């Protein structure tokens, strides 16, 4: 039985799909949703941290840079809360008990810790399929959660935007000659 469904959301295009699948599961099982957004500088759209230099040619510039960064970070946090409030309102309107949290931290670890503390039966999250070097260097949040979660994990995959077109005649099996 899926009583507690933790839904990990970010600002990617997949957020809506992740939420819709989690909502459908919660409605079907009469479960509760916990919508979670992890604030992380690694997330797409997060403000860039200002560069700090040992050589301050322009006194006060680093202070101004930090103030600009702080304002951008506050906007980033506020937007995250608005997204969570919007999804929460949709779920409540659909008759699903929902709460939300926005937490600063390492996404994978924070999701797993929250799932343990909330006694989640299922984690629903997206996977963008970064692949290649980007995933090697940045890691994959979904991969981390799959290997460390205290419960089952449902991964919503990002649909391919463009499918490679294969000529019809090349789809037929061909004999291989040696």
mmCIF file of N, CA, C and O in Angstrom, residues 48-57 61-67 69:
data_model
loop_
_atom_site.group_PDB
_atom_site.id
_atom_site.type_symbol
_atom_site.label_atom_id
_atom_site.label_comp_id
_atom_site.label_asym_id
_atom_site.label_seq_id
_atom_site.Cartn_x
_atom_site.Cartn_y
_atom_site.Cartn_z
ATOM 1 N N UNK A 48 24.467 31.984 -10.295
ATOM 2 C CA UNK A 48 25.895 31.679 -10.257
ATOM 3 C C UNK A 48 26.532 32.341 -9.052
ATOM 4 O O UNK A 48 26.251 33.499 -8.748
ATOM 5 N N UNK A 49 27.385 31.601 -8.382
ATOM 6 C CA UNK A 49 28.100 32.132 -7.228
ATOM 7 C C UNK A 49 29.134 33.128 -7.734
ATOM 8 O O UNK A 49 29.899 32.820 -8.650
ATOM 9 N N UNK A 50 29.193 34.345 -7.147
ATOM 10 C CA UNK A 50 30.163 35.330 -7.628
ATOM 11 C C UNK A 50 31.593 34.867 -7.367
ATOM 12 O O UNK A 50 31.870 34.224 -6.364
ATOM 13 N N UNK A 51 32.455 35.175 -8.299
ATOM 14 C CA UNK A 51 33.865 34.819 -8.171
ATOM 15 C C UNK A 51 34.527 35.756 -7.168
ATOM 16 O O UNK A 51 34.296 36.964 -7.188
ATOM 17 N N UNK A 52 35.360 35.202 -6.307
ATOM 18 C CA UNK A 52 36.086 36.002 -5.315
ATOM 19 C C UNK A 52 37.556 35.986 -5.706
ATOM 20 O O UNK A 52 38.115 34.957 -6.056
ATOM 21 N N UNK A 53 38.161 37.136 -5.650
ATOM 22 C CA UNK A 53 39.563 37.267 -6.048
ATOM 23 C C UNK A 53 40.379 37.776 -4.869
ATOM 24 O O UNK A 53 39.901 38.542 -4.037
ATOM 25 N N UNK A 54 41.652 37.361 -4.821
ATOM 26 C CA UNK A 54 42.563 37.875 -3.797
ATOM 27 C C UNK A 54 42.976 39.304 -4.111
ATOM 28 O O UNK A 54 43.449 40.023 -3.248
ATOM 29 N N UNK A 55 42.834 39.685 -5.369
ATOM 30 C CA UNK A 55 43.238 41.024 -5.797
ATOM 31 C C UNK A 55 41.994 41.855 -6.029
ATOM 32 O O UNK A 55 41.323 41.721 -7.033
ATOM 33 N N UNK A 56 41.678 42.696 -5.080
ATOM 34 C CA UNK A 56 40.459 43.491 -5.169
ATOM 35 C C UNK A 56 40.791 44.836 -5.807
ATOM 36 O O UNK A 56 41.076 45.810 -5.119
ATOM 37 N N UNK A 57 40.816 44.868 -7.150
ATOM 38 C CA UNK A 57 41.147 46.094 -7.869
ATOM 39 C C UNK A 57 40.076 47.161 -7.680
ATOM 40 O O UNK A 57 40.338 48.338 -7.729
ATOM 41 N N UNK A 61 33.315 46.041 -5.110
ATOM 42 C CA UNK A 61 32.705 45.262 -6.183
ATOM 43 C C UNK A 61 32.308 43.876 -5.682
ATOM 44 O O UNK A 61 31.230 43.398 -5.985
ATOM 45 N N UNK A 62 33.180 43.245 -4.870
ATOM 46 C CA UNK A 62 32.839 41.911 -4.391
ATOM 47 C C UNK A 62 31.615 41.966 -3.483
ATOM 48 O O UNK A 62 30.784 41.078 -3.498
ATOM 49 N N UNK A 63 31.482 43.027 -2.687
ATOM 50 C CA UNK A 63 30.290 43.194 -1.849
ATOM 51 C C UNK A 63 29.044 43.366 -2.682
ATOM 52 O O UNK A 63 27.985 42.804 -2.383
ATOM 53 N N UNK A 64 29.147 44.156 -3.774
ATOM 54 C CA UNK A 64 28.002 44.341 -4.665
ATOM 55 C C UNK A 64 27.645 43.029 -5.348
ATOM 56 O O UNK A 64 26.469 42.695 -5.489
ATOM 57 N N UNK A 65 28.656 42.278 -5.758
ATOM 58 C CA UNK A 65 28.416 40.982 -6.404
ATOM 59 C C UNK A 65 27.659 40.053 -5.466
ATOM 60 O O UNK A 65 26.740 39.357 -5.878
ATOM 61 N N UNK A 66 28.064 40.057 -4.208
ATOM 62 C CA UNK A 66 27.391 39.192 -3.248
ATOM 63 C C UNK A 66 25.943 39.631 -3.040
ATOM 64 O O UNK A 66 25.050 38.802 -2.947
ATOM 65 N N UNK A 67 25.694 40.941 -2.977
ATOM 66 C CA UNK A 67 24.328 41.440 -2.812
ATOM 67 C C UNK A 67 23.449 41.030 -3.992
ATOM 68 O O UNK A 67 22.302 40.616 -3.815
ATOM 69 N N UNK A 69 23.967 38.454 -5.964
ATOM 70 C CA UNK A 69 23.793 37.001 -5.845
ATOM 71 C C UNK A 69 22.710 36.683 -4.812
ATOM 72 O O UNK A 69 21.842 35.840 -5.044
#
